[in-house]
Coordinates of C-alpha atoms in Angstrom, one line a residue:
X1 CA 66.0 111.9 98.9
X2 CA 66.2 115.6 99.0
X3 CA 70.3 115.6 99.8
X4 CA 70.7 112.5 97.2
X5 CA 69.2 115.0 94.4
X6 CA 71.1 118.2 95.9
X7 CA 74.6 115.7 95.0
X8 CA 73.2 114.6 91.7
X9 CA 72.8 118.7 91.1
X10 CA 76.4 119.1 92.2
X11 CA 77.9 116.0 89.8
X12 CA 76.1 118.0 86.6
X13 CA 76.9 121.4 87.0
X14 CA 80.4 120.7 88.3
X15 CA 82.8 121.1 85.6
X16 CA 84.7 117.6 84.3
X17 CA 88.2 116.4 86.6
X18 CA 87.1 119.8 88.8
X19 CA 86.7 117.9 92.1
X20 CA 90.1 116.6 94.0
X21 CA 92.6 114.4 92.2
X22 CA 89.5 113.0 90.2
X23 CA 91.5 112.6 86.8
X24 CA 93.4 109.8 88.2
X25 CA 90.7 108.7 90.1
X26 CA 88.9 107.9 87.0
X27 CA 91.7 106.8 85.5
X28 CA 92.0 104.2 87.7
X29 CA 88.5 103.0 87.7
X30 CA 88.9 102.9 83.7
X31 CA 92.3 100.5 84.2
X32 CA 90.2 98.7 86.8
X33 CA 87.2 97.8 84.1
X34 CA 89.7 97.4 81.2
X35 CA 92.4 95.0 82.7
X36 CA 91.2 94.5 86.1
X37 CA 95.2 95.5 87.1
X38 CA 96.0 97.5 90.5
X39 CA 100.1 98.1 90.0
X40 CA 102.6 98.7 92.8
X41 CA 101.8 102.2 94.5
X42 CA 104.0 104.6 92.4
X43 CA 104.1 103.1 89.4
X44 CA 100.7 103.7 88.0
X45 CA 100.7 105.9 84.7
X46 CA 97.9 108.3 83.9
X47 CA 96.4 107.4 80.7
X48 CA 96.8 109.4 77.5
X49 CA 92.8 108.8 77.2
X50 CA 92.4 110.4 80.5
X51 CA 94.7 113.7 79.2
X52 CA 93.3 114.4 76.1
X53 CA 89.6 114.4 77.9
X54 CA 91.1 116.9 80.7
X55 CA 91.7 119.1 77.4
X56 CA 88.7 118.6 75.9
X57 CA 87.4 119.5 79.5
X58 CA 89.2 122.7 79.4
X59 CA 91.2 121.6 82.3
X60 CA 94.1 122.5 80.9
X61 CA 95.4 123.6 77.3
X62 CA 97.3 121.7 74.9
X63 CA 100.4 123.6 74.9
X64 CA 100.8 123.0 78.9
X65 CA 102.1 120.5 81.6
X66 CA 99.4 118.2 82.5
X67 CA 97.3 118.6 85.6
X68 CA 100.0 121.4 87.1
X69 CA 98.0 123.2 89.6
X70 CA 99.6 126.6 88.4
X71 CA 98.0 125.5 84.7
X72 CA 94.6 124.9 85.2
X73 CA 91.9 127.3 83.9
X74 CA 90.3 128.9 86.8
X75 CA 86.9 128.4 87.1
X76 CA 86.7 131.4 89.7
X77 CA 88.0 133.8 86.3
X78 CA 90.9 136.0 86.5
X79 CA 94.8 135.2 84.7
X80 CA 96.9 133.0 86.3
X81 CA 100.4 133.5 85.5
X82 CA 101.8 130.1 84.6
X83 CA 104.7 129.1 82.8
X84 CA 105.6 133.0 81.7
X85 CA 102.2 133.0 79.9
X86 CA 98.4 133.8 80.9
X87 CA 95.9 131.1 82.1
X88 CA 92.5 131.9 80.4
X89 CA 89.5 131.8 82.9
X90 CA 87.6 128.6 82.7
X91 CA 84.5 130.8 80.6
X92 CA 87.4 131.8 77.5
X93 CA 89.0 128.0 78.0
X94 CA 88.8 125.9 74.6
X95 CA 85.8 123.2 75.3
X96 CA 85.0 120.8 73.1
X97 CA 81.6 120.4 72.1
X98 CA 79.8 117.0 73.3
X99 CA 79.6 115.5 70.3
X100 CA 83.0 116.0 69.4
X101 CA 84.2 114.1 72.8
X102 CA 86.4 111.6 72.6
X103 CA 85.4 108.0 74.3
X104 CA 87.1 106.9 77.2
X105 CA 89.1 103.6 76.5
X106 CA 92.0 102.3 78.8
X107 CA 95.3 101.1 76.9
X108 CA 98.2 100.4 78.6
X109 CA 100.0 101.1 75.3
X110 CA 99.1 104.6 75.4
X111 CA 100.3 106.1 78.7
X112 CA 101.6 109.6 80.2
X113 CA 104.7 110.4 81.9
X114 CA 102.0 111.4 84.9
X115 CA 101.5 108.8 87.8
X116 CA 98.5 107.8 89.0
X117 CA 98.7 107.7 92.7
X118 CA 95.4 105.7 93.7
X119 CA 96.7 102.6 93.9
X120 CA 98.4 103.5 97.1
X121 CA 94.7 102.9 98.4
X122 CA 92.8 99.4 98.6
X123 CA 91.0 98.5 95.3
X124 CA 87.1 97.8 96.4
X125 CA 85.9 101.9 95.4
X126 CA 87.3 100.9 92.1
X127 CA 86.7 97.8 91.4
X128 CA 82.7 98.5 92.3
X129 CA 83.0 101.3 89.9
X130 CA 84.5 99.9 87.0
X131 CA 82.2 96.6 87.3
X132 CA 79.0 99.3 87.7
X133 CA 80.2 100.8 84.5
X134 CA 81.2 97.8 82.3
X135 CA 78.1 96.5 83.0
X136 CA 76.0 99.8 81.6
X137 CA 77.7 99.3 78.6
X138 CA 80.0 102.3 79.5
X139 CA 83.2 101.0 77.8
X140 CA 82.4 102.8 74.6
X141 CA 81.2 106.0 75.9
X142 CA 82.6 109.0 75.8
X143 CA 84.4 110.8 78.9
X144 CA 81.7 113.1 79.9
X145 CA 79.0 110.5 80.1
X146 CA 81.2 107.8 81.9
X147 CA 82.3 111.1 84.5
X148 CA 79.0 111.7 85.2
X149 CA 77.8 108.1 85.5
X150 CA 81.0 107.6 88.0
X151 CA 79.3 110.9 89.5
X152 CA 76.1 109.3 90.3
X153 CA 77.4 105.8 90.9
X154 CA 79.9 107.6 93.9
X155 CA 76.5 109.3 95.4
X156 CA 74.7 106.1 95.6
X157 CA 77.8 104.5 97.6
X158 CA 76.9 107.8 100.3
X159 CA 72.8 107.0 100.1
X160 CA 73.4 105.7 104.0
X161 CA 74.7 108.8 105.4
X162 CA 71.3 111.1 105.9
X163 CA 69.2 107.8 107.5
X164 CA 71.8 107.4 109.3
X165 CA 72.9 110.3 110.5
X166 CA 68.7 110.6 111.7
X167 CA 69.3 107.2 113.1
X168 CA 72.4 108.4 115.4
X169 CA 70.5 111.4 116.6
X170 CA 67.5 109.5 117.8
X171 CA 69.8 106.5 119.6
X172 CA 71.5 109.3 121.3
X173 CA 68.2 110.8 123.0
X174 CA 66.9 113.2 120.2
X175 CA 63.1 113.6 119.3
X176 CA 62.2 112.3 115.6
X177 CA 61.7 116.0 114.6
X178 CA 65.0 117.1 116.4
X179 CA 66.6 114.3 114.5
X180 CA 65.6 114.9 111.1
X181 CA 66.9 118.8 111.7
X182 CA 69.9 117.2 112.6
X183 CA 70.5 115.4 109.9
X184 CA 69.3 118.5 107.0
X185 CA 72.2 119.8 108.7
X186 CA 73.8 118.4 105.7
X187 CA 73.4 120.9 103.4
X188 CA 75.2 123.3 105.3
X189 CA 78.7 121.8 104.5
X190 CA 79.1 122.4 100.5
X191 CA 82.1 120.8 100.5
X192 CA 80.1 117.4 101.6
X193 CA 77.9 117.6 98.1
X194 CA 80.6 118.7 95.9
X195 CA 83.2 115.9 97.2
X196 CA 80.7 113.0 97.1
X197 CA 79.2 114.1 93.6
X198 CA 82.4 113.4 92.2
X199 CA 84.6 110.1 91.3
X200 CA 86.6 109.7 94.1
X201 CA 87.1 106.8 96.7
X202 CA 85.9 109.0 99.8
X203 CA 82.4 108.5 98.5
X204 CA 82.5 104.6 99.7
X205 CA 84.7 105.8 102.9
X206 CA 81.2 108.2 103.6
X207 CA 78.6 105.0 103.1
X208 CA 80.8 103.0 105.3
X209 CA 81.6 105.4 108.1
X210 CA 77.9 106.7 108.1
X211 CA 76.8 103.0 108.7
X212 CA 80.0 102.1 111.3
X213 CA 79.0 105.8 113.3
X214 CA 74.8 104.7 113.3
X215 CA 76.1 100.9 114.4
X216 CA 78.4 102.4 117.2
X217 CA 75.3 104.6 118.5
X218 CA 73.5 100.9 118.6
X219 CA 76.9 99.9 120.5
X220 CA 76.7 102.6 123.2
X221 CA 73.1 102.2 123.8
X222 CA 72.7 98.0 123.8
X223 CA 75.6 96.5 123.2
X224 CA 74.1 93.5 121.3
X225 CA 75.7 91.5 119.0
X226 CA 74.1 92.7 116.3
X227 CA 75.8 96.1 116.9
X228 CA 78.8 93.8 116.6
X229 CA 78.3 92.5 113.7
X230 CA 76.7 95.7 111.5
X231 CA 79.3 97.4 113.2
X232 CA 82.5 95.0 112.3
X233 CA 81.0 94.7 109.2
X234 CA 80.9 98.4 108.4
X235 CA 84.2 98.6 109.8
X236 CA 86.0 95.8 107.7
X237 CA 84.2 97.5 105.1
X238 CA 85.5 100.8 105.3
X239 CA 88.8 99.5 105.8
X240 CA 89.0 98.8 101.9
X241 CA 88.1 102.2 101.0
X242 CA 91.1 104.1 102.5
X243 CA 93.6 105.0 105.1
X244 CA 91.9 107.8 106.6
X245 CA 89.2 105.2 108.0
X246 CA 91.9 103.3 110.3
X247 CA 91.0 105.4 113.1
X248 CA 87.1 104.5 112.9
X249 CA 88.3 101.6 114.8
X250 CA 88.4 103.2 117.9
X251 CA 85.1 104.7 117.6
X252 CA 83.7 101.4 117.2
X253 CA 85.5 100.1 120.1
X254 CA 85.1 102.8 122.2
X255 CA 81.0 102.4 121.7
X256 CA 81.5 99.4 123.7
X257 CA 83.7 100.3 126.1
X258 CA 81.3 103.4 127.5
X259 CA 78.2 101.1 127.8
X260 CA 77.2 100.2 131.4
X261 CA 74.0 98.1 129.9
X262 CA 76.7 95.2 128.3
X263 CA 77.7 94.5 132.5
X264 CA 81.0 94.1 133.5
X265 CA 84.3 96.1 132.1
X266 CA 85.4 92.2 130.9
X267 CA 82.5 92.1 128.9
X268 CA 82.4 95.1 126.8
X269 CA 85.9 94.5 126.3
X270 CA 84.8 91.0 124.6
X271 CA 82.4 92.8 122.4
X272 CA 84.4 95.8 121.3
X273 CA 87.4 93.1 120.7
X274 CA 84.7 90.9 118.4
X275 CA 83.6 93.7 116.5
X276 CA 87.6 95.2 115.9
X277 CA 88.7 92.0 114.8
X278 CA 85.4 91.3 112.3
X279 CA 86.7 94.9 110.5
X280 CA 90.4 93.1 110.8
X281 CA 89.3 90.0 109.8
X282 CA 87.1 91.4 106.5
X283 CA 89.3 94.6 105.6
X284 CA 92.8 94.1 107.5
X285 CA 93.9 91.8 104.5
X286 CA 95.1 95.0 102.4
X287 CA 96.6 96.8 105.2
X288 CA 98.7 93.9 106.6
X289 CA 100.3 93.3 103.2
X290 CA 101.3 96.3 102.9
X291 CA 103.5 96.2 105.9
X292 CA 104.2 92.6 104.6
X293 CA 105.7 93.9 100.9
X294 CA 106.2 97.9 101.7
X295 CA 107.2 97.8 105.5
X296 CA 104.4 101.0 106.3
X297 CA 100.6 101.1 106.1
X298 CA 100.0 103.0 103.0
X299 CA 103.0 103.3 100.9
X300 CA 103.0 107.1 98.7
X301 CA 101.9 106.7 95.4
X302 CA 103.8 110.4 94.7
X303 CA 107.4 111.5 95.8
X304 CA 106.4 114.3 97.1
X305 CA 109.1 116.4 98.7
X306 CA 110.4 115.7 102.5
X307 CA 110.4 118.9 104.7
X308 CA 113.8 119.8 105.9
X309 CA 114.7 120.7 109.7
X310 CA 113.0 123.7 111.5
X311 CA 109.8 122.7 110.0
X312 CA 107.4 124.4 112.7
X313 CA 105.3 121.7 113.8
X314 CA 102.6 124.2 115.7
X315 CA 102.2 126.1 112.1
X316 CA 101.4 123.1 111.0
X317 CA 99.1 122.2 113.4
X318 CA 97.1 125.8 113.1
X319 CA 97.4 125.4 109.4
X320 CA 95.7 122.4 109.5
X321 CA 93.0 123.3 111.7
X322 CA 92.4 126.2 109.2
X323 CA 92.6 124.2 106.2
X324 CA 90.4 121.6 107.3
X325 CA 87.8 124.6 108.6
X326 CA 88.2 126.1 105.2
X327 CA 87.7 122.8 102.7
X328 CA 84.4 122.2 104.7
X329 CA 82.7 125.3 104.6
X330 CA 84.3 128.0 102.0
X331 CA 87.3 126.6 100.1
X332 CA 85.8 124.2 96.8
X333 CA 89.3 122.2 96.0
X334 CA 89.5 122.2 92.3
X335 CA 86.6 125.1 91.8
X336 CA 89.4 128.0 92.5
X337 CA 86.0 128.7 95.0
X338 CA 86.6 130.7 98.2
X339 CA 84.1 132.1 100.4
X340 CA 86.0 134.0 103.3
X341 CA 82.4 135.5 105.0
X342 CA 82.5 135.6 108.9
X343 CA 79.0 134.0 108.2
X344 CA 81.1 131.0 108.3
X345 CA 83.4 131.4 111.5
X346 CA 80.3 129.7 113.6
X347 CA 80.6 127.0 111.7
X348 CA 84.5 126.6 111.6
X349 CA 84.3 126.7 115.8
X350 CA 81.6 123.8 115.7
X351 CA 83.8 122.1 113.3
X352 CA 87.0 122.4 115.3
X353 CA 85.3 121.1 118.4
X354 CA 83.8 118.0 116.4

């Protein structure tokens, strides 16, 4: 309850469309309640409803290209040199007051030149979404009340991960008080709060990994079928979230594989086999069209530009590393928020080895 509130805290004071790529996330969930429509990955538009409330946000000004990284008001302060002109600070950015906000209605009449690149992902996150907020009446509310209600919707979609996290820790040998330290272990990664308090489909990737991890503890320590089933369940259900959870398969698998209780090697192979193909068999559908109509697994939703030869592939490797260090414990994606203490640098090593 404590971490649930601690996200709700996050999804208030965090500034509208300031957590990743959430503009077209809730565009999409907006398109999803209004015409129930998932296009072709790279053909999605952004919504003209969806721009003019990243204005009114003070995302970004009227006079410049929309969502342009080099263009957004920095919420960190300081000029930003965009365009051969100055980027106020978030604090001087124009804001519209709330009850001059403007409601956030889906038309496919009124679109952007911008794509929308989340429907290179499955459709559950925001489907669930836009169904949660048709049926609070949200339609005719205005942007800032459906964000926040997205917001909160998102965190309730992660409620599993704490209980389950305490679960983990006790299945794998810890004490009850050992386990709930553990798991207040989750307030030390700000990054965690701010990217589940926010629209995005990574909040129903979290619920479902949290439950597929705590159902593959269950795996390696009985090996019953009802760790197959929670965990192919959690597993197939995951799979319609995004492609990042692919590899969660082979966690769950490899829960079976590692238990001596099951009996003989034939056996856990049976059970980590049942429980991969229940995920298949509930969440494989949307992956194996896509190699049916696209030919890959997750076609892009952006043409992004290909790297040319003599790309260093060992600078990428230590870049990553970094990054994914950084975005976890000092770097807020979207806040311009960067917290380079060696406080941290603990932290980063734990998080490498994970």
């Amino acid at each position: 309850m404590a971490f649930l509130l601690w996200q709700i805290v996050w999804a208030v004071a965090t500034p509208g469309f300031r957590t990743p790529d959430e503009p077209a996330h809730y565009n999409s969930v907006l398109r999803m309640a209004a015409t129930g429509q998932w296009p072709t990955p790279g053909e999605a538009a952004l919504n003209q409803t969806v721009a003019d409330a990243a204005r009114e946000s003070g995302l970004t000004t009227v006079e410049q290209d929309l969502f342009s990284q080099a263009n957004r008001s920095e919420v960190a302060g300081g000029d930003v040199q965009a365009n051969g002109g100055d980027v106020l600070p978030y604090p001087e950015a124009l804001i519209v007051e709330h009850g001059q906000r403007s409601v956030g209605m889906y038309s496919d009449a009124e679109v952007t030149g911008e794509r929308d690149q989340m429907t290179q992902h499955p459709p559950l996150y925001y489907w669930l979404a836009g169904k949660a907020l048709r049926l609070a009446g949200g339609m005719e509310w205005t942007w800032d009340r459906q964000l926040l209600f997205l917001r909160i919707f998102g965190i309730f979609l992660t409620a599993p991960l704490v209980p389950c996290l305490v679960y983990t820790a006790c299945r794998l040998g810890a004490g009850r008080r050992c386990a709930l330290a553990i798991a207040a272990t989750v307030f030390l990664v700000p990054q965690l709060a701010f990217n589940t308090a926010a629209v995005t489909n990574d909040d129903l990737a979290i619920g479902a990994g949290a439950v597929a991890i705590a159902a593959s503890a269950a795996a390696a320590y009985s090996g019953s079928w009802y760790a197959v089933f929670a965990s192919g369940t959690a597993l197939g259900v995951g799979l319609w979230s995004k492609g990042t959870f692919i590899p969660m398969g082979l966690v769950v698998g490899c829960a079976f594989l590692v238990n001596p209780r099951i009996g003989s090697c034939g056996r856990r192979l049976l059970r980590a086999l049942a429980a991969g193909g229940m995920g298949v068999l509930l969440g494989g559908f949307w992956w194996g069209r896509n190699l049916v109509l696209y030919g890959v697994l997750q076609p892009a939703g952006l043409e992004r530009t290909q790297s040319g030869e003599g790309s260093d592939v060992f600078y990428f490797i230590q870049a990553s590393l970094r990054g994914l260090a950084d975005t976890s414990w000092g770097d807020s994606v979207g806040l311009s928020s960067r917290c380079r203490n060696h406080f941290f640098w603990p932290f980063n090593w734990e998080h490498w080895a994970v």
